[in-house]
Amino acid sequence: MANVAVVGVQWGDEGKGKIVDWLSERADVVVRFQGGHNAGHTLVVHDIEYKLSLLPSGVVRPDKLSIIGNGVVVDPWALLREIDTMRGKGLELSPKNLRLADNAVLILPSHGQLDRAREERRGSRKIGTTGRGIGPAYEDKVGRRAIRVCDLGDPRTLADRVDDLLLHHNALLRGLEAPEVDRDELLEALREIAPKILPYADQCWRVLDEAKRSGRRILFEGAQAAMLDVDHGTYPYVTSSNTLAGQAAAGSGIAPSAIGYVLGISKAYTTRVGSGPFPTEQENEIGRKLGERGREFGVVTGRPRRCGWFDAVQVRQASRITGVNGIALTKLDVLDGFDEINICIGYKRGGETYDYLPSATAAQAEIEPIYETAEGWQESTRGARSWADLPATAIKYIRRVEELIDAPVAMLSTSPERDDTVLVRDPFAD
């Protein structure tokens, strides 16, 4: 049985939560390996809606072990609020079924202050962050001044870390004409939350190594998506971490060879939240129709998502970079009723054409899509659970998508409900 990494191959919001939840029934351990509480997954289980940000999707299943890996940046107050919210929905969460990597970096209130102050200063050139401090926390991690979960258990180290951090943070806040952080207040807040967080802390690399050696199936859950990757995405309109499948190993503390199958998640159309290039965006009635039918609003931010046609060039590029073995195609039902459906098969800029998304910011902003038109279908695909339930024209669309992205569709999602899924190939069986 293969261990499986699940990653988005567009700009996020592809429906990873449902797919991970569906796969978690077949897994023993579910690991979140990057990002922070700027990510959002919505799961619908027995008519109960769960909105998760930091917690792995496996928490909705009581017999699974969920792990927040070292590649995640963790706001401890947000984590405890989310745990309390999920308990209020009937989930049992404790250190028995939820572990937090003791070497994970913490997000502090000052990270959010810096994030929001810098976005405000950018004015019309905003990157479109959620303002929750994710980027500044990753900066501190790379700058070797971050506070980690394990530091909460060592009062002397914690005080020294706070001093080092605030030397940097308060200088930046002064420069941005924002209120500075009070050292004693921050230390007291961290000391107060430490006994609530530390019971979950563990050497998660060891837990995963033992799980691998004993043959337990591991599911690695990514946040955001490949085109928001800090290296390979639409820079600078990206997140602050690596979002590709390769990060599953580094962000959880397991060897790359332990990941046997990479499942990419893609909508049957395209969406994006916030600023940045979006070649197939439809700022018209088509875009509004996709947004309304797909209920395209950010789980975390509530911001409406920008909507457009499926971009085969972008998905193919993302799939190759992240090593996708198969695709889970979601929200096919949103395309029901369109007479014609456009698919982007290339880009043009001036007299040049591209079969890839260029790296340069100016080129990304100026490229225009080259479309191929596919026949739509009038029948409903919502709730389909087998190929036999799908209109022939919808199947034809799926097959064309497979050809254009050079990857097979392994799963098909036709509604937010867990069981409304067509399984073509079980990733865990590879």
CSV table of C-alpha atoms in Angstrom, one decimal, residues 39-348:
chain,number,residue,atom,x,y,z
A,39,ALA,CA,-5.8,27.8,4.8
A,40,GLY,CA,-9.3,26.5,5.0
A,41,HIS,CA,-11.0,23.1,4.4
A,42,THR,CA,-14.7,22.5,4.5
A,43,LEU,CA,-16.0,19.0,5.2
A,44,VAL,CA,-19.6,17.9,5.2
A,45,VAL,CA,-20.2,14.7,7.2
A,46,HIS,CA,-23.7,13.5,8.0
A,47,ASP,CA,-25.0,17.0,7.3
A,48,ILE,CA,-22.6,18.6,9.8
A,49,GLU,CA,-20.2,21.1,8.3
A,50,TYR,CA,-16.7,21.3,9.7
A,51,LYS,CA,-14.5,24.3,8.7
A,52,LEU,CA,-10.9,23.4,9.5
A,53,SER,CA,-7.8,25.7,9.3
A,54,LEU,CA,-5.0,24.2,11.2
A,55,LEU,CA,-6.4,20.8,12.1
A,56,PRO,CA,-5.8,18.0,9.6
A,57,SER,CA,-9.0,16.7,8.0
A,58,GLY,CA,-8.5,13.3,9.7
A,59,VAL,CA,-9.8,14.7,13.0
A,60,VAL,CA,-13.4,14.1,11.9
A,61,ARG,CA,-12.6,10.4,12.1
A,62,PRO,CA,-12.1,9.3,15.8
A,63,ASP,CA,-10.0,6.3,15.0
A,64,LYS,CA,-7.3,8.2,13.1
A,65,LEU,CA,-4.1,9.8,14.3
A,66,SER,CA,-3.8,13.4,13.1
A,67,ILE,CA,-0.5,15.2,13.1
A,68,ILE,CA,0.4,18.9,12.6
A,69,GLY,CA,3.9,18.7,11.2
A,70,ASN,CA,7.0,20.8,11.6
A,71,GLY,CA,6.4,22.5,8.3
A,72,VAL,CA,3.3,24.2,9.6
A,73,VAL,CA,3.4,27.6,11.4
A,74,VAL,CA,1.0,27.4,14.3
A,75,ASP,CA,-0.9,30.2,16.0
A,76,PRO,CA,-1.4,28.4,19.4
A,77,TRP,CA,-4.5,30.6,20.3
A,78,ALA,CA,-6.1,29.8,17.0
A,79,LEU,CA,-5.4,26.1,17.4
A,80,LEU,CA,-7.0,26.0,20.8
A,81,ARG,CA,-10.1,27.9,19.5
A,82,GLU,CA,-10.4,25.4,16.6
A,83,ILE,CA,-10.1,22.4,18.9
A,84,ASP,CA,-12.8,23.9,21.1
A,85,THR,CA,-15.1,24.6,18.1
A,86,MET,CA,-14.7,21.0,16.8
A,87,ARG,CA,-15.4,19.6,20.3
A,88,GLY,CA,-18.6,21.7,20.2
A,89,LYS,CA,-19.5,19.8,17.1
A,90,GLY,CA,-19.1,16.4,18.8
A,91,LEU,CA,-15.5,15.5,17.9
A,92,GLU,CA,-13.3,14.0,20.5
A,93,LEU,CA,-9.9,15.7,20.4
A,94,SER,CA,-7.0,14.9,22.7
A,95,PRO,CA,-3.3,14.1,22.6
A,96,LYS,CA,-4.4,10.5,21.9
A,97,ASN,CA,-5.5,11.4,18.4
A,98,LEU,CA,-3.9,14.8,17.8
A,99,ARG,CA,-0.1,15.5,17.9
A,100,LEU,CA,1.8,18.7,17.2
A,101,ALA,CA,5.4,18.6,16.1
A,102,ASP,CA,7.5,20.1,19.0
A,103,ASN,CA,9.8,21.8,16.4
A,104,ALA,CA,7.0,23.6,14.7
A,105,VAL,CA,7.2,27.4,14.6
A,106,LEU,CA,4.7,29.5,16.5
A,107,ILE,CA,2.8,32.5,15.1
A,108,LEU,CA,2.6,35.3,17.7
A,109,PRO,CA,0.3,38.4,17.7
A,110,SER,CA,3.1,40.6,16.5
A,111,HIS,CA,3.3,38.5,13.3
A,112,GLY,CA,-0.2,39.4,12.5
A,113,GLN,CA,0.5,43.1,13.3
A,114,LEU,CA,3.4,43.1,10.9
A,115,ASP,CA,1.5,41.3,8.2
A,116,ARG,CA,-1.4,43.8,8.3
A,117,ALA,CA,0.8,46.9,8.6
A,118,ARG,CA,2.9,45.9,5.6
A,119,GLU,CA,-0.2,45.2,3.5
A,120,GLU,CA,-1.7,48.5,4.4
A,121,ARG,CA,1.6,50.3,3.3
A,122,ARG,CA,1.5,48.5,0.0
A,123,GLY,CA,-1.7,50.2,-1.0
A,124,SER,CA,-2.8,49.2,-4.5
A,125,ARG,CA,0.2,46.8,-4.7
A,126,LYS,CA,-1.1,44.5,-2.0
A,127,ILE,CA,-0.1,40.8,-2.3
A,128,GLY,CA,-3.5,39.7,-0.8
A,129,THR,CA,-2.4,38.0,2.4
A,130,THR,CA,-5.0,37.0,5.0
A,131,GLY,CA,-3.2,39.2,7.5
A,132,ARG,CA,-2.8,36.4,10.0
A,133,GLY,CA,1.0,36.5,10.3
A,134,ILE,CA,1.9,33.5,8.2
A,135,GLY,CA,4.6,35.2,6.1
A,136,PRO,CA,6.3,37.0,8.9
A,137,ALA,CA,6.4,33.7,10.9
A,138,TYR,CA,8.1,31.9,8.0
A,139,GLU,CA,10.5,34.8,7.7
A,140,ASP,CA,11.5,34.4,11.4
A,141,LYS,CA,11.9,30.7,10.9
A,142,VAL,CA,14.4,31.2,8.1
A,143,GLY,CA,16.0,34.1,10.0
A,144,ARG,CA,16.6,31.7,12.9
A,145,ARG,CA,14.8,33.9,15.5
A,146,ALA,CA,11.5,32.0,15.7
A,147,ILE,CA,9.9,30.6,18.8
A,148,ARG,CA,9.0,27.0,18.5
A,149,VAL,CA,6.6,24.7,20.3
A,150,CYS,CA,9.3,23.1,22.4
A,151,ASP,CA,10.4,26.5,23.7
A,152,LEU,CA,7.2,26.8,25.6
A,153,GLY,CA,8.5,24.1,28.0
A,154,ASP,CA,11.8,25.9,28.8
A,155,PRO,CA,11.1,29.3,30.6
A,156,ARG,CA,14.7,30.5,30.3
A,157,THR,CA,15.0,29.8,26.5
A,158,LEU,CA,11.5,31.2,26.0
A,159,ALA,CA,12.5,34.6,27.5
A,160,ASP,CA,15.7,34.7,25.4
A,161,ARG,CA,13.8,33.9,22.3
A,162,VAL,CA,11.2,36.6,22.9
A,163,ASP,CA,14.0,39.2,23.4
A,164,ASP,CA,15.6,38.2,20.1
A,165,LEU,CA,12.3,38.2,18.3
A,166,LEU,CA,11.1,41.6,19.6
A,167,LEU,CA,14.4,43.2,18.8
A,168,HIS,CA,13.5,42.6,15.2
A,169,HIS,CA,9.7,43.0,15.4
A,170,ASN,CA,9.6,46.2,17.3
A,171,ALA,CA,12.1,47.8,15.0
A,172,LEU,CA,9.9,47.0,12.0
A,173,LEU,CA,6.7,48.1,13.8
A,174,ARG,CA,8.4,51.4,14.6
A,175,GLY,CA,9.3,51.9,11.0
A,176,LEU,CA,5.8,51.2,10.0
A,177,GLU,CA,4.4,53.6,12.6
A,178,ALA,CA,2.5,50.7,14.3
A,179,PRO,CA,2.3,50.0,18.1
A,180,GLU,CA,5.2,48.0,19.5
A,181,VAL,CA,4.8,44.8,21.4
A,182,ASP,CA,5.1,44.7,25.2
A,183,ARG,CA,7.7,42.1,26.2
A,184,ASP,CA,6.2,41.2,29.5
A,185,GLU,CA,2.7,40.9,28.2
A,186,LEU,CA,3.8,38.6,25.4
A,187,LEU,CA,5.8,36.4,27.8
A,188,GLU,CA,2.9,36.2,30.2
A,189,ALA,CA,0.5,35.2,27.3
A,190,LEU,CA,2.9,32.5,26.2
A,191,ARG,CA,3.4,31.1,29.7
A,192,GLU,CA,-0.3,31.0,30.2
A,193,ILE,CA,-1.0,29.0,27.0
A,194,ALA,CA,2.0,26.7,27.3
A,195,PRO,CA,0.3,24.1,29.6
A,196,LYS,CA,-2.6,23.9,27.2
A,197,ILE,CA,-0.4,23.4,24.1
A,198,LEU,CA,2.4,21.2,25.4
A,199,PRO,CA,0.3,18.0,26.0
A,200,TYR,CA,-0.1,17.8,22.2
A,201,ALA,CA,3.6,18.2,21.5
A,202,ASP,CA,5.6,15.2,20.3
A,203,GLN,CA,8.6,14.2,18.2
A,204,CYS,CA,6.4,13.6,15.2
A,205,TRP,CA,9.2,12.4,13.0
A,206,ARG,CA,9.5,9.4,15.3
A,207,VAL,CA,5.8,8.8,15.4
A,208,LEU,CA,5.8,8.8,11.6
A,209,ASP,CA,8.8,6.6,11.3
A,210,GLU,CA,7.2,4.0,13.6
A,211,ALA,CA,4.0,4.2,11.6
A,212,LYS,CA,5.9,3.6,8.4
A,213,ARG,CA,7.9,0.7,9.8
A,214,SER,CA,4.7,-0.9,11.1
A,215,GLY,CA,3.0,-0.7,7.7
A,216,ARG,CA,0.4,1.9,8.7
A,217,ARG,CA,-1.0,4.0,5.8
A,218,ILE,CA,-0.1,7.7,6.0
A,219,LEU,CA,-1.9,10.5,4.2
A,220,PHE,CA,-0.1,13.8,3.8
A,221,GLU,CA,-2.3,16.8,3.5
A,222,GLY,CA,-1.1,20.0,1.8
A,223,ALA,CA,-2.6,23.5,2.1
A,224,GLN,CA,-2.9,26.2,-0.6
A,225,ALA,CA,-1.7,24.9,-4.0
A,226,ALA,CA,1.2,24.5,-6.4
A,227,MET,CA,0.6,27.9,-8.1
A,228,LEU,CA,1.0,29.6,-4.7
A,229,ASP,CA,4.3,27.9,-4.0
A,230,VAL,CA,6.9,30.4,-3.0
A,231,ASP,CA,9.4,29.2,-5.6
A,232,HIS,CA,7.2,27.9,-8.4
A,233,GLY,CA,4.0,29.9,-8.1
A,234,THR,CA,3.0,33.3,-9.5
A,235,TYR,CA,5.6,35.2,-7.4
A,236,PRO,CA,5.2,37.5,-5.5
A,237,TYR,CA,1.5,36.7,-5.3
A,238,VAL,CA,2.2,33.5,-3.5
A,239,THR,CA,2.1,32.0,0.0
A,240,SER,CA,5.3,31.9,2.1
A,241,SER,CA,5.9,28.1,2.0
A,242,ASN,CA,6.6,25.4,-0.4
A,243,THR,CA,3.3,23.8,-1.3
A,244,LEU,CA,4.5,20.9,-3.5
A,245,ALA,CA,4.5,17.2,-2.7
A,246,GLY,CA,8.2,17.3,-2.0
A,247,GLN,CA,7.4,19.5,1.1
A,248,ALA,CA,5.4,16.6,2.5
A,249,ALA,CA,8.7,14.9,3.5
A,250,ALA,CA,10.5,18.0,4.8
A,251,GLY,CA,7.4,19.4,6.5
A,252,SER,CA,6.6,16.2,8.4
A,253,GLY,CA,10.0,14.7,9.1
A,254,ILE,CA,9.9,11.6,6.9
A,255,ALA,CA,12.0,10.3,4.0
A,256,PRO,CA,10.8,11.3,0.5
A,257,SER,CA,10.8,7.6,-0.4
A,258,ALA,CA,7.9,7.1,2.0
A,259,ILE,CA,5.6,9.0,-0.3
A,260,GLY,CA,4.4,6.5,-2.9
A,261,TYR,CA,1.5,8.4,-4.7
A,262,VAL,CA,0.9,12.1,-5.3
A,263,LEU,CA,-2.7,13.0,-5.9
A,264,GLY,CA,-3.3,16.5,-7.4
A,265,ILE,CA,-6.6,18.2,-6.7
A,266,SER,CA,-8.1,20.4,-9.4
A,267,LYS,CA,-11.5,22.0,-10.0
A,268,ALA,CA,-13.2,21.4,-13.4
A,269,TYR,CA,-12.8,25.2,-13.8
A,270,THR,CA,-10.4,27.7,-12.1
A,271,THR,CA,-10.7,30.0,-9.1
A,272,ARG,CA,-8.3,32.3,-7.3
A,273,VAL,CA,-8.6,34.4,-4.1
A,274,GLY,CA,-6.8,37.7,-3.8
A,275,SER,CA,-4.3,39.5,-6.1
A,276,GLY,CA,-2.2,38.1,-8.8
A,277,PRO,CA,-2.4,36.9,-12.5
A,278,PHE,CA,-5.3,34.8,-13.6
A,279,PRO,CA,-5.2,34.3,-17.4
A,280,THR,CA,-8.6,32.6,-17.7
A,281,GLU,CA,-10.6,34.9,-15.3
A,282,GLN,CA,-14.1,35.7,-16.5
A,283,GLU,CA,-15.1,39.1,-15.1
A,284,ASN,CA,-18.6,38.7,-16.7
A,285,GLU,CA,-21.8,36.7,-16.4
A,286,ILE,CA,-19.9,33.4,-16.9
A,287,GLY,CA,-17.6,34.2,-13.9
A,288,ARG,CA,-20.6,35.2,-11.8
A,289,LYS,CA,-22.5,32.0,-12.7
A,290,LEU,CA,-19.5,29.9,-11.8
A,291,GLY,CA,-19.1,31.7,-8.5
A,292,GLU,CA,-22.7,31.5,-7.6
A,293,ARG,CA,-23.1,27.8,-8.5
A,294,GLY,CA,-19.8,26.8,-6.9
A,295,ARG,CA,-20.4,28.9,-3.8
A,296,GLU,CA,-17.0,30.4,-4.3
A,297,PHE,CA,-16.2,32.2,-1.1
A,298,GLY,CA,-13.0,31.7,1.0
A,299,VAL,CA,-13.4,29.4,4.0
A,300,VAL,CA,-11.1,31.6,6.1
A,301,THR,CA,-11.5,35.1,4.7
A,302,GLY,CA,-15.1,35.0,3.3
A,303,ARG,CA,-13.7,36.8,0.3
A,304,PRO,CA,-15.4,36.0,-3.1
A,305,ARG,CA,-13.2,34.0,-5.3
A,306,ARG,CA,-12.3,35.1,-8.8
A,307,CYS,CA,-13.6,32.5,-11.3
A,308,GLY,CA,-12.7,31.4,-14.8
A,309,TRP,CA,-12.4,28.6,-17.3
A,310,PHE,CA,-10.2,25.6,-16.8
A,311,ASP,CA,-6.5,26.3,-17.5
A,312,ALA,CA,-4.9,23.1,-18.8
A,313,VAL,CA,-1.5,24.8,-19.3
A,314,GLN,CA,-1.3,25.8,-15.7
A,315,VAL,CA,-2.5,22.5,-14.3
A,316,ARG,CA,-0.1,20.5,-16.5
A,317,GLN,CA,2.8,22.6,-15.4
A,318,ALA,CA,1.9,22.3,-11.7
A,319,SER,CA,1.3,18.6,-12.0
A,320,ARG,CA,4.7,18.0,-13.6
A,321,ILE,CA,6.5,20.2,-11.0
A,322,THR,CA,4.9,18.4,-8.1
A,323,GLY,CA,5.1,14.9,-9.5
A,324,VAL,CA,1.4,14.1,-9.8
A,325,ASN,CA,0.4,10.5,-10.4
A,326,GLY,CA,-3.3,11.2,-10.7
A,327,ILE,CA,-5.8,14.0,-10.5
A,328,ALA,CA,-8.9,14.3,-8.4
A,329,LEU,CA,-11.2,16.5,-10.5
A,330,THR,CA,-13.8,18.4,-8.3
A,331,LYS,CA,-16.9,20.4,-8.8
A,332,LEU,CA,-17.8,19.0,-12.2
A,333,ASP,CA,-21.4,19.6,-11.4
A,334,VAL,CA,-20.8,23.4,-11.5
A,335,LEU,CA,-20.4,23.1,-15.3
A,336,ASP,CA,-23.8,21.5,-15.8
A,337,GLY,CA,-26.0,23.5,-18.1
A,338,PHE,CA,-23.3,25.3,-20.1
A,339,ASP,CA,-23.8,25.1,-23.9
A,340,GLU,CA,-20.1,25.5,-24.5
A,341,ILE,CA,-17.1,25.2,-22.2
A,342,ASN,CA,-13.8,26.8,-22.9
A,343,ILE,CA,-10.4,25.2,-22.0
A,344,CYS,CA,-7.2,27.1,-22.1
A,345,ILE,CA,-4.6,25.2,-24.1
A,346,GLY,CA,-1.9,27.9,-24.5
A,347,TYR,CA,-1.1,31.6,-24.0
A,348,LYS,CA,-0.2,34.5,-26.3
